[in-house]
Amino acid sequence: LLPPFMDSATAANAAVTAATEDAQAALGVGYASFGYCTQQQSGSLSPSLCERMMRCENAKEVQEIQVGLEQLVAEPGEFETWASAIRERTSKHSFKVEALKITIDMITQLAHVIENQ
């Protein structure tokens, strides 16, 4: 029997993927153009960070982490679910050091925006 957080993590993974795909479909873009960052987060994330996110080898995972971070803020009661989804992406063997640095910068910038709201 899986621990309860595993079920939540699975649900969060599906939700992150669906939210990312919905955003891309609405904007008519794929991961390569990273329209979600520039359209939805232009006021929250710096243009230089968005550029780094676009060029990142792990752009898909970074975008999914962005969605997860936004959901952490929007749904604080679902912290374990979204934190598990983020942790899963950052702990993959294929997740590069540069992607981790981008994730840290994203967390810092989003925290600053939230603090000033």
Tab-separated table of N, CA and C in Angstrom:
chain	number	residue	atom	x	y	z
A	1	LEU	N	0.845	-1.176	0.000
A	1	LEU	CA	0.000	0.000	0.000
A	1	LEU	C	0.889	1.237	0.000
A	2	LEU	N	0.589	2.186	-0.862
A	2	LEU	CA	1.381	3.409	-0.943
A	2	LEU	C	1.007	4.368	0.175
A	3	PRO	N	1.993	5.124	0.668
A	3	PRO	CA	1.669	6.147	1.658
A	3	PRO	C	0.751	7.203	1.036
A	4	PRO	N	-0.036	7.909	1.852
A	4	PRO	CA	-0.984	8.893	1.323
A	4	PRO	C	-0.333	9.948	0.436
A	5	PHE	N	0.898	10.366	0.752
A	5	PHE	CA	1.510	11.427	-0.043
A	5	PHE	C	1.805	10.969	-1.472
A	6	MET	N	1.941	9.673	-1.681
A	6	MET	CA	2.187	9.175	-3.031
A	6	MET	C	0.969	9.410	-3.911
A	7	ASP	N	-0.209	9.195	-3.364
A	7	ASP	CA	-1.418	9.458	-4.128
A	7	ASP	C	-1.528	10.938	-4.449
A	8	SER	N	-1.200	11.783	-3.494
A	8	SER	CA	-1.239	13.224	-3.709
A	8	SER	C	-0.212	13.643	-4.746
A	9	ALA	N	0.965	13.048	-4.681
A	9	ALA	CA	2.017	13.385	-5.644
A	9	ALA	C	1.591	13.009	-7.057
A	10	THR	N	0.968	11.857	-7.194
A	10	THR	CA	0.496	11.429	-8.506
A	10	THR	C	-0.547	12.403	-9.030
A	11	ALA	N	-1.454	12.813	-8.168
A	11	ALA	CA	-2.475	13.780	-8.565
A	11	ALA	C	-1.841	15.113	-8.932
A	12	ALA	N	-0.862	15.544	-8.167
A	12	ALA	CA	-0.191	16.812	-8.453
A	12	ALA	C	0.556	16.747	-9.776
A	13	ASN	N	1.217	15.634	-10.037
A	13	ASN	CA	1.933	15.489	-11.309
A	13	ASN	C	0.980	15.605	-12.485
A	14	ALA	N	-0.155	14.960	-12.378
A	14	ALA	CA	-1.148	15.042	-13.443
A	14	ALA	C	-1.681	16.462	-13.575
A	15	ALA	N	-1.899	17.131	-12.445
A	15	ALA	CA	-2.415	18.499	-12.471
A	15	ALA	C	-1.399	19.468	-13.063
A	16	VAL	N	-0.125	19.310	-12.704
A	16	VAL	CA	0.919	20.184	-13.251
A	16	VAL	C	1.013	19.994	-14.754
A	17	THR	N	1.023	18.764	-15.192
A	17	THR	CA	1.110	18.487	-16.623
A	17	THR	C	-0.096	19.058	-17.352
A	18	ALA	N	-1.288	18.853	-16.807
A	18	ALA	CA	-2.504	19.364	-17.436
A	18	ALA	C	-2.511	20.886	-17.475
A	19	ALA	N	-2.112	21.528	-16.377
A	19	ALA	CA	-2.085	22.992	-16.334
A	19	ALA	C	-1.085	23.546	-17.339
A	20	THR	N	0.058	22.903	-17.459
A	20	THR	CA	1.069	23.335	-18.422
A	20	THR	C	0.548	23.183	-19.843
A	21	GLU	N	-0.055	22.047	-20.137
A	21	GLU	CA	-0.590	21.810	-21.476
A	21	GLU	C	-1.734	22.761	-21.789
A	22	ASP	N	-2.590	23.051	-20.807
A	22	ASP	CA	-3.684	23.998	-21.011
A	22	ASP	C	-3.151	25.381	-21.342
A	23	ALA	N	-2.134	25.807	-20.603
A	23	ALA	CA	-1.547	27.124	-20.853
A	23	ALA	C	-0.942	27.179	-22.248
A	24	GLN	N	-0.263	26.132	-22.638
A	24	GLN	CA	0.344	26.104	-23.966
A	24	GLN	C	-0.719	26.097	-25.053
A	25	ALA	N	-1.768	25.322	-24.853
A	25	ALA	CA	-2.833	25.261	-25.846
A	25	ALA	C	-3.519	26.616	-25.987
A	26	ALA	N	-3.757	27.275	-24.868
A	26	ALA	CA	-4.411	28.585	-24.898
A	26	ALA	C	-3.556	29.617	-25.623
A	27	LEU	N	-2.253	29.480	-25.480
A	27	LEU	CA	-1.342	30.436	-26.108
A	27	LEU	C	-0.878	29.978	-27.482
A	28	GLY	N	-1.174	28.741	-27.826
A	28	GLY	CA	-0.732	28.208	-29.103
A	28	GLY	C	0.771	28.043	-29.185
A	29	VAL	N	1.386	27.661	-28.069
A	29	VAL	CA	2.843	27.518	-28.036
A	29	VAL	C	3.221	26.166	-27.474
A	30	GLY	N	4.475	25.809	-27.653
A	30	GLY	CA	5.030	24.600	-27.065
A	30	GLY	C	6.095	24.984	-26.069
A	31	TYR	N	6.777	23.997	-25.545
A	31	TYR	CA	7.817	24.257	-24.557
A	31	TYR	C	8.927	25.136	-25.118
A	32	ALA	N	9.241	24.964	-26.392
A	32	ALA	CA	10.369	25.685	-26.971
A	32	ALA	C	10.174	27.195	-26.923
A	33	SER	N	8.953	27.674	-27.093
A	33	SER	CA	8.742	29.124	-27.089
A	33	SER	C	8.466	29.671	-25.702
A	34	PHE	N	8.146	28.814	-24.772
A	34	PHE	CA	7.951	29.179	-23.368
A	34	PHE	C	7.028	30.376	-23.192
A	35	GLY	N	5.937	30.398	-23.947
A	35	GLY	CA	5.004	31.505	-23.875
A	35	GLY	C	4.375	31.679	-22.509
A	36	TYR	N	4.264	30.597	-21.746
A	36	TYR	CA	3.624	30.695	-20.441
A	36	TYR	C	4.359	31.665	-19.541
A	37	CYS	N	5.655	31.601	-19.536
A	37	CYS	CA	6.452	32.494	-18.693
A	37	CYS	C	6.236	33.940	-19.099
A	38	THR	N	6.355	34.232	-20.367
A	38	THR	CA	6.289	35.618	-20.807
A	38	THR	C	4.874	36.177	-20.733
A	39	GLN	N	3.871	35.349	-20.994
A	39	GLN	CA	2.494	35.841	-20.974
A	39	GLN	C	1.934	35.959	-19.561
A	40	GLN	N	2.101	34.905	-18.774
A	40	GLN	CA	1.462	34.856	-17.469
A	40	GLN	C	2.297	35.484	-16.364
A	41	GLN	N	3.610	35.425	-16.488
A	41	GLN	CA	4.458	35.813	-15.376
A	41	GLN	C	5.315	37.043	-15.654
A	42	SER	N	5.001	37.794	-16.698
A	42	SER	CA	5.867	38.914	-17.043
A	42	SER	C	5.995	39.903	-15.892
A	43	GLY	N	4.982	40.015	-15.049
A	43	GLY	CA	5.064	40.913	-13.910
A	43	GLY	C	5.715	40.280	-12.697
A	44	SER	N	5.840	38.958	-12.671
A	44	SER	CA	6.378	38.261	-11.512
A	44	SER	C	7.825	37.832	-11.687
A	45	LEU	N	8.162	37.363	-12.862
A	45	LEU	CA	9.516	36.889	-13.125
A	45	LEU	C	10.219	37.867	-14.053
A	46	SER	N	11.479	38.087	-13.783
A	46	SER	CA	12.245	39.035	-14.593
A	46	SER	C	12.409	38.507	-16.014
A	47	PRO	N	12.528	39.427	-16.972
A	47	PRO	CA	12.759	38.995	-18.358
A	47	PRO	C	14.023	38.142	-18.500
A	48	SER	N	15.055	38.470	-17.734
A	48	SER	CA	16.291	37.678	-17.839
A	48	SER	C	16.078	36.255	-17.325
A	49	LEU	N	15.280	36.097	-16.271
A	49	LEU	CA	14.988	34.753	-15.774
A	49	LEU	C	14.149	33.988	-16.792
A	50	CYS	N	13.163	34.645	-17.377
A	50	CYS	CA	12.347	33.984	-18.404
A	50	CYS	C	13.218	33.533	-19.572
A	51	GLU	N	14.181	34.352	-19.943
A	51	GLU	CA	15.097	33.987	-21.028
A	51	GLU	C	15.921	32.758	-20.645
A	52	ARG	N	16.425	32.736	-19.425
A	52	ARG	CA	17.186	31.574	-18.950
A	52	ARG	C	16.304	30.325	-18.929
A	53	MET	N	15.044	30.498	-18.538
A	53	MET	CA	14.109	29.377	-18.513
A	53	MET	C	13.892	28.826	-19.920
A	54	MET	N	13.779	29.714	-20.904
A	54	MET	CA	13.572	29.292	-22.289
A	54	MET	C	14.767	28.518	-22.823
A	55	ARG	N	15.956	28.945	-22.468
A	55	ARG	CA	17.176	28.337	-22.994
A	55	ARG	C	17.608	27.097	-22.214
A	56	CYS	N	16.993	26.864	-21.101
A	56	CYS	CA	17.389	25.760	-20.220
A	56	CYS	C	17.159	24.406	-20.890
A	57	GLU	N	18.101	23.520	-20.692
A	57	GLU	CA	17.988	22.162	-21.223
A	57	GLU	C	16.769	21.439	-20.630
A	58	ASN	N	16.383	21.808	-19.420
A	58	ASN	CA	15.228	21.213	-18.736
A	58	ASN	C	14.037	22.174	-18.733
A	59	ALA	N	13.801	22.858	-19.850
A	59	ALA	CA	12.743	23.870	-19.916
A	59	ALA	C	11.373	23.310	-19.540
A	60	LYS	N	11.065	22.111	-19.982
A	60	LYS	CA	9.760	21.509	-19.676
A	60	LYS	C	9.583	21.356	-18.169
A	61	GLU	N	10.586	20.793	-17.510
A	61	GLU	CA	10.501	20.584	-16.067
A	61	GLU	C	10.465	21.909	-15.314
A	62	VAL	N	11.251	22.873	-15.767
A	62	VAL	CA	11.271	24.187	-15.116
A	62	VAL	C	9.897	24.841	-15.224
A	63	GLN	N	9.260	24.721	-16.389
A	63	GLN	CA	7.927	25.289	-16.556
A	63	GLN	C	6.927	24.584	-15.639
A	64	GLU	N	7.031	23.284	-15.517
A	64	GLU	CA	6.140	22.552	-14.622
A	64	GLU	C	6.380	22.947	-13.166
A	65	ILE	N	7.622	23.200	-12.803
A	65	ILE	CA	7.935	23.672	-11.449
A	65	ILE	C	7.311	25.038	-11.222
A	66	GLN	N	7.362	25.897	-12.229
A	66	GLN	CA	6.733	27.215	-12.119
A	66	GLN	C	5.244	27.067	-11.813
A	67	VAL	N	4.577	26.187	-12.522
A	67	VAL	CA	3.154	25.944	-12.281
A	67	VAL	C	2.943	25.439	-10.854
A	68	GLY	N	3.789	24.515	-10.419
A	68	GLY	CA	3.683	23.989	-9.059
A	68	GLY	C	3.872	25.060	-8.005
A	69	LEU	N	4.835	25.960	-8.228
A	69	LEU	CA	5.060	27.055	-7.275
A	69	LEU	C	3.850	27.978	-7.209
A	70	GLU	N	3.274	28.269	-8.365
A	70	GLU	CA	2.073	29.109	-8.382
A	70	GLU	C	0.936	28.438	-7.621
A	71	GLN	N	0.820	27.124	-7.758
A	71	GLN	CA	-0.233	26.402	-7.051
A	71	GLN	C	0.022	26.354	-5.549
A	72	LEU	N	1.285	26.322	-5.147
A	72	LEU	CA	1.605	26.390	-3.711
A	72	LEU	C	1.040	27.661	-3.104
A	73	VAL	N	1.145	28.751	-3.847
A	73	VAL	CA	0.636	30.038	-3.371
A	73	VAL	C	-0.889	30.053	-3.421
A	74	ALA	N	-1.451	29.556	-4.513
A	74	ALA	CA	-2.901	29.593	-4.701
A	74	ALA	C	-3.638	28.606	-3.794
A	75	GLU	N	-2.999	27.480	-3.483
A	75	GLU	CA	-3.637	26.427	-2.693
A	75	GLU	C	-2.730	26.002	-1.539
A	76	PRO	N	-2.551	26.848	-0.526
A	76	PRO	CA	-1.636	26.490	0.565
A	76	PRO	C	-2.041	25.216	1.306
A	77	GLY	N	-3.292	24.867	1.284
A	77	GLY	CA	-3.751	23.645	1.929
A	77	GLY	C	-3.285	22.380	1.213
A	78	GLU	N	-2.807	22.533	-0.003
A	78	GLU	CA	-2.321	21.404	-0.799
A	78	GLU	C	-0.798	21.404	-0.885
A	79	PHE	N	-0.143	21.946	0.148
A	79	PHE	CA	1.313	22.088	0.122
A	79	PHE	C	2.023	20.777	-0.179
A	80	GLU	N	1.672	19.714	0.532
A	80	GLU	CA	2.360	18.430	0.348
A	80	GLU	C	2.234	17.928	-1.083
A	81	THR	N	1.071	18.111	-1.661
A	81	THR	CA	0.839	17.655	-3.027
A	81	THR	C	1.769	18.354	-4.003
A	82	TRP	N	1.771	19.694	-3.955
A	82	TRP	CA	2.574	20.464	-4.911
A	82	TRP	C	4.057	20.365	-4.597
A	83	ALA	N	4.415	20.325	-3.334
A	83	ALA	CA	5.829	20.180	-2.967
A	83	ALA	C	6.369	18.840	-3.469
A	84	SER	N	5.558	17.804	-3.401
A	84	SER	CA	5.975	16.489	-3.903
A	84	SER	C	6.200	16.520	-5.411
A	85	ALA	N	5.318	17.197	-6.123
A	85	ALA	CA	5.469	17.302	-7.580
A	85	ALA	C	6.740	18.068	-7.942
A	86	ILE	N	7.014	19.138	-7.216
A	86	ILE	CA	8.229	19.925	-7.456
A	86	ILE	C	9.460	19.094	-7.117
A	87	ARG	N	9.431	18.443	-5.979
A	87	ARG	CA	10.562	17.613	-5.550
A	87	ARG	C	10.844	16.516	-6.575
A	88	GLU	N	9.806	15.907	-7.111
A	88	GLU	CA	9.996	14.847	-8.105
A	88	GLU	C	10.758	15.368	-9.320
A	89	ARG	N	10.418	16.551	-9.775
A	89	ARG	CA	11.084	17.104	-10.952
A	89	ARG	C	12.530	17.496	-10.667
A	90	THR	N	12.778	18.079	-9.511
A	90	THR	CA	14.139	18.528	-9.203
A	90	THR	C	15.069	17.382	-8.825
A	91	SER	N	14.524	16.240	-8.475
A	91	SER	CA	15.379	15.124	-8.062
A	91	SER	C	15.680	14.137	-9.191
A	92	LYS	N	15.166	14.403	-10.383
A	92	LYS	CA	15.480	13.541	-11.525
A	92	LYS	C	16.968	13.625	-11.836
A	93	HIS	N	17.530	12.503	-12.237
A	93	HIS	CA	18.952	12.461	-12.605
A	93	HIS	C	19.240	13.409	-13.773
A	94	SER	N	18.270	13.585	-14.658
A	94	SER	CA	18.463	14.432	-15.839
A	94	SER	C	18.319	15.928	-15.541
A	95	PHE	N	17.938	16.286	-14.311
A	95	PHE	CA	17.748	17.692	-13.942
A	95	PHE	C	19.122	18.312	-13.686
A	96	LYS	N	19.512	19.228	-14.557
A	96	LYS	CA	20.858	19.803	-14.542
A	96	LYS	C	21.018	20.867	-13.456
A	97	VAL	N	22.269	21.149	-13.116
A	97	VAL	CA	22.591	22.159	-12.103
A	97	VAL	C	22.035	23.522	-12.517
A	98	GLU	N	22.148	23.868	-13.792
A	98	GLU	CA	21.627	25.161	-14.262
A	98	GLU	C	20.117	25.253	-14.033
A	99	ALA	N	19.399	24.168	-14.258
A	99	ALA	CA	17.953	24.154	-14.023
A	99	ALA	C	17.647	24.350	-12.543
A	100	LEU	N	18.467	23.781	-11.679
A	100	LEU	CA	18.283	23.965	-10.240
A	100	LEU	C	18.527	25.422	-9.850
A	101	LYS	N	19.540	26.038	-10.442
A	101	LYS	CA	19.807	27.459	-10.179
A	101	LYS	C	18.638	28.323	-10.650
A	102	ILE	N	18.080	27.999	-11.792
A	102	ILE	CA	16.918	28.729	-12.308
A	102	ILE	C	15.740	28.558	-11.354
A	103	THR	N	15.529	27.344	-10.863
A	103	THR	CA	14.441	27.075	-9.921
A	103	THR	C	14.609	27.901	-8.651
A	104	ILE	N	15.822	27.973	-8.145
A	104	ILE	CA	16.090	28.768	-6.941
A	104	ILE	C	15.809	30.243	-7.207
A	105	ASP	N	16.239	30.750	-8.359
A	105	ASP	CA	15.958	32.146	-8.707
A	105	ASP	C	14.458	32.386	-8.854
A	106	MET	N	13.750	31.423	-9.425
A	106	MET	CA	12.304	31.543	-9.577
A	106	MET	C	11.628	31.617	-8.212
A	107	ILE	N	12.033	30.767	-7.289
A	107	ILE	CA	11.473	30.780	-5.935
A	107	ILE	C	11.735	32.122	-5.268
A	108	THR	N	12.949	32.623	-5.406
A	108	THR	CA	13.318	33.906	-4.800
A	108	THR	C	12.481	35.044	-5.370
A	109	GLN	N	12.355	35.087	-6.693
A	109	GLN	CA	11.587	36.167	-7.313
A	109	GLN	C	10.104	36.080	-6.967
A	110	LEU	N	9.541	34.881	-6.987
A	110	LEU	CA	8.128	34.735	-6.636
A	110	LEU	C	7.882	35.075	-5.171
A	111	ALA	N	8.817	34.721	-4.297
A	111	ALA	CA	8.687	35.066	-2.873
A	111	ALA	C	8.691	36.578	-2.693
A	112	HIS	N	9.521	37.263	-3.446
A	112	HIS	CA	9.583	38.725	-3.362
A	112	HIS	C	8.262	39.350	-3.824
A	113	VAL	N	7.704	38.828	-4.902
A	113	VAL	CA	6.426	39.336	-5.411
A	113	VAL	C	5.325	39.117	-4.379
A	114	ILE	N	5.279	37.928	-3.796
A	114	ILE	CA	4.248	37.606	-2.801
A	114	ILE	C	4.387	38.504	-1.579
A	115	GLU	N	5.617	38.713	-1.148
A	115	GLU	CA	5.869	39.566	0.018
A	115	GLU	C	5.377	40.987	-0.213
A	116	ASN	N	5.462	41.463	-1.441
A	116	ASN	CA	5.088	42.843	-1.756
A	116	ASN	C	3.634	42.993	-2.181
A	117	GLN	N	2.856	41.927	-2.141
A	117	GLN	CA	1.439	42.028	-2.524
A	117	GLN	C	0.601	42.443	-1.348
